[in-house]
């Protein structure tokens, strides 16, 4: 499941746990790389992980070909989706790179009820970020099932714009300077 007793990996507590685990793993990898007495196999084991990113890297580097589900720019792999939208499709991976396989079109019902709405939401969010249109950001907040009212949406948007910058957001431009309400907004 995406959630756990702390609320999941996307909550502050969950994110802290994930980052702590990554920091620990990073220290182990540094030790294995620079300390001749430490054998990586003793730290990480001899069994290749079942997570597909390791076999994908193995295919790219060592030419051990495999077929994997990957996220790539569509470029015609999935009919009905623009080429510049990322899709998850099967691909052959080897030293030549990641070669997406063309798949048959999805059923119209799936396209209309799932794919197109998600794609349009992504396009609206991208346009809001690129244009700095605060009303488009509000639309995204209001569209969320967690938003209970228009006032709640405004409060949520205000809270998002007033979050103290943290890693890595402290290196990003001030969003308050980038976003504004449209001139005709009342």
mmCIF file of C-alpha atoms in Angstrom:
data_model
loop_
_atom_site.group_PDB
_atom_site.id
_atom_site.type_symbol
_atom_site.label_atom_id
_atom_site.label_comp_id
_atom_site.label_asym_id
_atom_site.label_seq_id
_atom_site.Cartn_x
_atom_site.Cartn_y
_atom_site.Cartn_z
ATOM 1 C CA UNK A 1 0.000 0.000 0.000
ATOM 2 C CA UNK A 2 1.033 3.644 -0.479
ATOM 3 C CA UNK A 3 0.250 4.408 3.132
ATOM 4 C CA UNK A 4 1.567 3.200 6.488
ATOM 5 C CA UNK A 5 1.188 4.157 10.186
ATOM 6 C CA UNK A 6 3.053 7.435 9.465
ATOM 7 C CA UNK A 7 0.695 8.283 6.597
ATOM 8 C CA UNK A 8 2.940 7.142 3.773
ATOM 9 C CA UNK A 9 6.151 8.160 2.061
ATOM 10 C CA UNK A 10 4.667 11.468 0.886
ATOM 11 C CA UNK A 11 4.072 12.785 4.411
ATOM 12 C CA UNK A 12 6.705 14.691 6.409
ATOM 13 C CA UNK A 13 7.283 11.740 8.767
ATOM 14 C CA UNK A 14 7.365 9.247 5.915
ATOM 15 C CA UNK A 15 9.683 11.432 3.847
ATOM 16 C CA UNK A 16 12.062 11.779 6.819
ATOM 17 C CA UNK A 17 12.172 7.986 7.172
ATOM 18 C CA UNK A 18 12.868 7.553 3.443
ATOM 19 C CA UNK A 19 15.633 10.179 3.510
ATOM 20 C CA UNK A 20 17.203 8.610 6.619
ATOM 21 C CA UNK A 21 17.215 5.220 4.883
ATOM 22 C CA UNK A 22 18.809 6.723 1.774
ATOM 23 C CA UNK A 23 21.460 8.511 3.876
ATOM 24 C CA UNK A 24 22.309 5.226 5.627
ATOM 25 C CA UNK A 25 22.540 3.370 2.298
ATOM 26 C CA UNK A 26 24.729 6.165 0.872
ATOM 27 C CA UNK A 27 27.148 5.858 3.808
ATOM 28 C CA UNK A 28 27.278 2.084 3.292
ATOM 29 C CA UNK A 29 28.029 2.556 -0.407
ATOM 30 C CA UNK A 30 30.797 5.065 0.347
ATOM 31 C CA UNK A 31 32.323 2.676 2.865
ATOM 32 C CA UNK A 32 32.170 -0.179 0.351
ATOM 33 C CA UNK A 33 33.768 1.992 -2.345
ATOM 34 C CA UNK A 34 36.642 3.440 -0.308
ATOM 35 C CA UNK A 35 37.427 0.908 2.421
ATOM 36 C CA UNK A 36 39.369 -2.061 1.055
ATOM 37 C CA UNK A 37 38.396 -4.153 4.094
ATOM 38 C CA UNK A 38 34.693 -3.904 3.270
ATOM 39 C CA UNK A 39 33.338 -6.149 0.550
ATOM 40 C CA UNK A 40 30.228 -4.777 -1.177
ATOM 41 C CA UNK A 41 28.828 -8.294 -1.403
ATOM 42 C CA UNK A 42 28.959 -8.518 2.413
ATOM 43 C CA UNK A 43 26.932 -5.308 2.735
ATOM 44 C CA UNK A 44 24.448 -5.748 -0.065
ATOM 45 C CA UNK A 45 24.383 -9.501 -0.702
ATOM 46 C CA UNK A 46 24.898 -11.509 -3.877
ATOM 47 C CA UNK A 47 21.246 -11.648 -4.878
ATOM 48 C CA UNK A 48 20.233 -9.084 -7.486
ATOM 49 C CA UNK A 49 17.284 -7.011 -6.341
ATOM 50 C CA UNK A 50 13.875 -7.726 -7.813
ATOM 51 C CA UNK A 51 13.418 -4.000 -8.422
ATOM 52 C CA UNK A 52 13.746 -3.524 -12.145
ATOM 53 C CA UNK A 53 16.103 -0.528 -12.152
ATOM 54 C CA UNK A 54 19.116 -2.775 -11.437
ATOM 55 C CA UNK A 55 18.454 -5.183 -14.337
ATOM 56 C CA UNK A 56 17.783 -2.125 -16.545
ATOM 57 C CA UNK A 57 21.212 -0.692 -15.658
ATOM 58 C CA UNK A 58 22.715 -4.150 -16.185
ATOM 59 C CA UNK A 59 21.169 -4.227 -19.660
ATOM 60 C CA UNK A 60 22.405 -0.753 -20.555
ATOM 61 C CA UNK A 61 25.951 -1.260 -19.240
ATOM 62 C CA UNK A 62 26.596 -4.985 -19.743
ATOM 63 C CA UNK A 63 24.258 -5.620 -22.693
ATOM 64 C CA UNK A 64 22.181 -8.153 -20.736
ATOM 65 C CA UNK A 65 19.009 -7.666 -22.762
ATOM 66 C CA UNK A 66 15.631 -7.710 -21.088
ATOM 67 C CA UNK A 67 12.089 -6.458 -21.472
ATOM 68 C CA UNK A 68 10.833 -4.025 -18.834
ATOM 69 C CA UNK A 69 7.988 -1.606 -18.165
ATOM 70 C CA UNK A 70 9.506 1.861 -18.455
ATOM 71 C CA UNK A 71 8.401 5.482 -18.450
ATOM 72 C CA UNK A 72 9.460 7.223 -21.657
ATOM 73 C CA UNK A 73 8.274 10.053 -23.895
ATOM 74 C CA UNK A 74 5.500 8.498 -25.966
ATOM 75 C CA UNK A 75 6.977 9.127 -29.423
ATOM 76 C CA UNK A 76 4.234 7.013 -31.013
ATOM 77 C CA UNK A 77 4.446 4.009 -28.672
ATOM 78 C CA UNK A 78 0.865 4.407 -27.374
ATOM 79 C CA UNK A 79 -1.699 5.596 -29.950
ATOM 80 C CA UNK A 80 -3.876 8.532 -28.932
ATOM 81 C CA UNK A 81 -1.329 10.170 -26.615
ATOM 82 C CA UNK A 82 0.824 13.133 -27.717
ATOM 83 C CA UNK A 83 4.478 12.299 -28.388
ATOM 84 C CA UNK A 84 5.782 14.618 -25.650
ATOM 85 C CA UNK A 85 3.751 12.963 -22.873
ATOM 86 C CA UNK A 86 5.471 10.301 -20.761
ATOM 87 C CA UNK A 87 3.871 6.871 -20.936
ATOM 88 C CA UNK A 88 4.601 3.564 -19.250
ATOM 89 C CA UNK A 89 5.110 0.905 -21.907
ATOM 90 C CA UNK A 90 7.134 -2.274 -22.391
ATOM 91 C CA UNK A 91 10.607 -1.746 -23.824
ATOM 92 C CA UNK A 92 13.625 -3.760 -24.838
ATOM 93 C CA UNK A 93 16.680 -2.630 -22.888
ATOM 94 C CA UNK A 94 20.243 -3.400 -23.927
ATOM 95 C CA UNK A 95 23.475 -1.607 -24.809
ATOM 96 C CA UNK A 96 21.628 0.158 -27.657
ATOM 97 C CA UNK A 97 19.461 1.876 -25.047
ATOM 98 C CA UNK A 98 15.800 1.786 -24.115
ATOM 99 C CA UNK A 99 13.665 0.903 -27.128
ATOM 100 C CA UNK A 100 9.945 1.284 -26.397
ATOM 101 C CA UNK A 101 7.657 -1.255 -28.016
ATOM 102 C CA UNK A 102 4.580 -0.031 -29.840
ATOM 103 C CA UNK A 103 1.436 -1.200 -28.081
ATOM 104 C CA UNK A 104 -2.137 -1.452 -29.364
ATOM 105 C CA UNK A 105 -4.523 1.414 -28.601
ATOM 106 C CA UNK A 106 -6.214 1.306 -25.220
ATOM 107 C CA UNK A 107 -10.008 0.853 -25.188
ATOM 108 C CA UNK A 108 -11.956 4.071 -25.775
ATOM 109 C CA UNK A 109 -13.573 3.781 -22.320
ATOM 110 C CA UNK A 110 -10.135 3.730 -20.635
ATOM 111 C CA UNK A 111 -8.967 6.684 -22.737
ATOM 112 C CA UNK A 112 -12.069 8.775 -21.952
ATOM 113 C CA UNK A 113 -12.416 7.894 -18.264
ATOM 114 C CA UNK A 114 -8.769 7.598 -17.176
ATOM 115 C CA UNK A 115 -6.096 8.655 -19.648
ATOM 116 C CA UNK A 116 -7.537 11.864 -21.121
ATOM 117 C CA UNK A 117 -8.630 13.326 -17.756
ATOM 118 C CA UNK A 118 -5.181 12.644 -16.246
ATOM 119 C CA UNK A 119 -3.451 14.031 -19.326
ATOM 120 C CA UNK A 120 -5.561 17.215 -19.249
ATOM 121 C CA UNK A 121 -4.864 17.646 -15.528
ATOM 122 C CA UNK A 122 -1.141 17.319 -16.254
ATOM 123 C CA UNK A 123 -1.397 19.870 -19.086
ATOM 124 C CA UNK A 124 -3.321 22.318 -16.844
ATOM 125 C CA UNK A 125 -0.745 21.968 -14.073
ATOM 126 C CA UNK A 126 2.118 22.472 -16.507
ATOM 127 C CA UNK A 127 0.448 25.565 -17.981
ATOM 128 C CA UNK A 128 -0.196 26.935 -14.479
ATOM 129 C CA UNK A 129 3.470 26.508 -13.564
ATOM 130 C CA UNK A 130 4.784 27.919 -16.840
ATOM 131 C CA UNK A 131 2.378 30.868 -16.944
ATOM 132 C CA UNK A 132 2.324 31.621 -13.210
ATOM 133 C CA UNK A 133 -1.489 31.718 -13.285
ATOM 134 C CA UNK A 134 -2.606 31.372 -9.674
ATOM 135 C CA UNK A 135 -6.231 30.753 -10.717
ATOM 136 C CA UNK A 136 -5.126 27.620 -12.570
ATOM 137 C CA UNK A 137 -3.354 26.423 -9.420
ATOM 138 C CA UNK A 138 -6.568 27.065 -7.482
ATOM 139 C CA UNK A 139 -8.481 24.979 -10.031
ATOM 140 C CA UNK A 140 -6.110 22.085 -9.359
ATOM 141 C CA UNK A 141 -6.629 22.401 -5.605
ATOM 142 C CA UNK A 142 -10.420 22.632 -5.993
ATOM 143 C CA UNK A 143 -10.390 19.556 -8.232
ATOM 144 C CA UNK A 144 -8.862 17.470 -5.423
ATOM 145 C CA UNK A 145 -11.229 15.139 -3.578
ATOM 146 C CA UNK A 146 -9.677 16.329 -0.312
ATOM 147 C CA UNK A 147 -10.882 19.914 -0.867
ATOM 148 C CA UNK A 148 -14.213 20.391 0.905
ATOM 149 C CA UNK A 149 -15.216 23.900 -0.242
ATOM 150 C CA UNK A 150 -14.079 26.936 -2.221
ATOM 151 C CA UNK A 151 -12.892 28.574 1.009
ATOM 152 C CA UNK A 152 -10.987 25.417 1.924
ATOM 153 C CA UNK A 153 -9.367 25.521 -1.530
ATOM 154 C CA UNK A 154 -8.280 29.146 -1.041
ATOM 155 C CA UNK A 155 -6.879 28.316 2.425
ATOM 156 C CA UNK A 156 -4.998 25.319 1.017
ATOM 157 C CA UNK A 157 -3.538 27.350 -1.847
ATOM 158 C CA UNK A 158 -2.500 30.085 0.583
ATOM 159 C CA UNK A 159 -0.854 27.487 2.847
ATOM 160 C CA UNK A 160 1.027 25.982 -0.111
ATOM 161 C CA UNK A 161 2.357 29.378 -1.133
ATOM 162 C CA UNK A 162 3.484 30.109 2.425
ATOM 163 C CA UNK A 163 5.380 26.891 3.185
ATOM 164 C CA UNK A 164 8.875 27.566 4.532
ATOM 165 C CA UNK A 165 11.368 26.611 1.828
ATOM 166 C CA UNK A 166 13.180 23.363 2.601
ATOM 167 C CA UNK A 167 15.455 21.031 0.678
ATOM 168 C CA UNK A 168 15.378 21.134 -2.333
ATOM 169 C CA UNK A 169 12.797 23.926 -2.637
ATOM 170 C CA UNK A 170 15.038 26.544 -1.058
ATOM 171 C CA UNK A 171 17.011 26.632 -4.313
ATOM 172 C CA UNK A 172 13.936 27.282 -6.466
ATOM 173 C CA UNK A 173 12.738 30.775 -7.302
ATOM 174 C CA UNK A 174 10.250 32.387 -4.938
ATOM 175 C CA UNK A 175 6.936 31.010 -6.124
ATOM 176 C CA UNK A 176 5.083 34.014 -4.714
ATOM 177 C CA UNK A 177 6.989 36.229 -7.149
ATOM 178 C CA UNK A 178 6.224 33.905 -10.074
ATOM 179 C CA UNK A 179 2.510 33.321 -9.481
ATOM 180 C CA UNK A 180 -0.224 35.948 -9.619
ATOM 181 C CA UNK A 181 -3.955 36.154 -10.160
ATOM 182 C CA UNK A 182 -5.061 37.053 -13.706
ATOM 183 C CA UNK A 183 -5.761 40.758 -14.286
ATOM 184 C CA UNK A 184 -9.484 40.094 -14.747
ATOM 185 C CA UNK A 185 -9.700 37.996 -11.545
ATOM 186 C CA UNK A 186 -11.916 39.398 -8.830
#
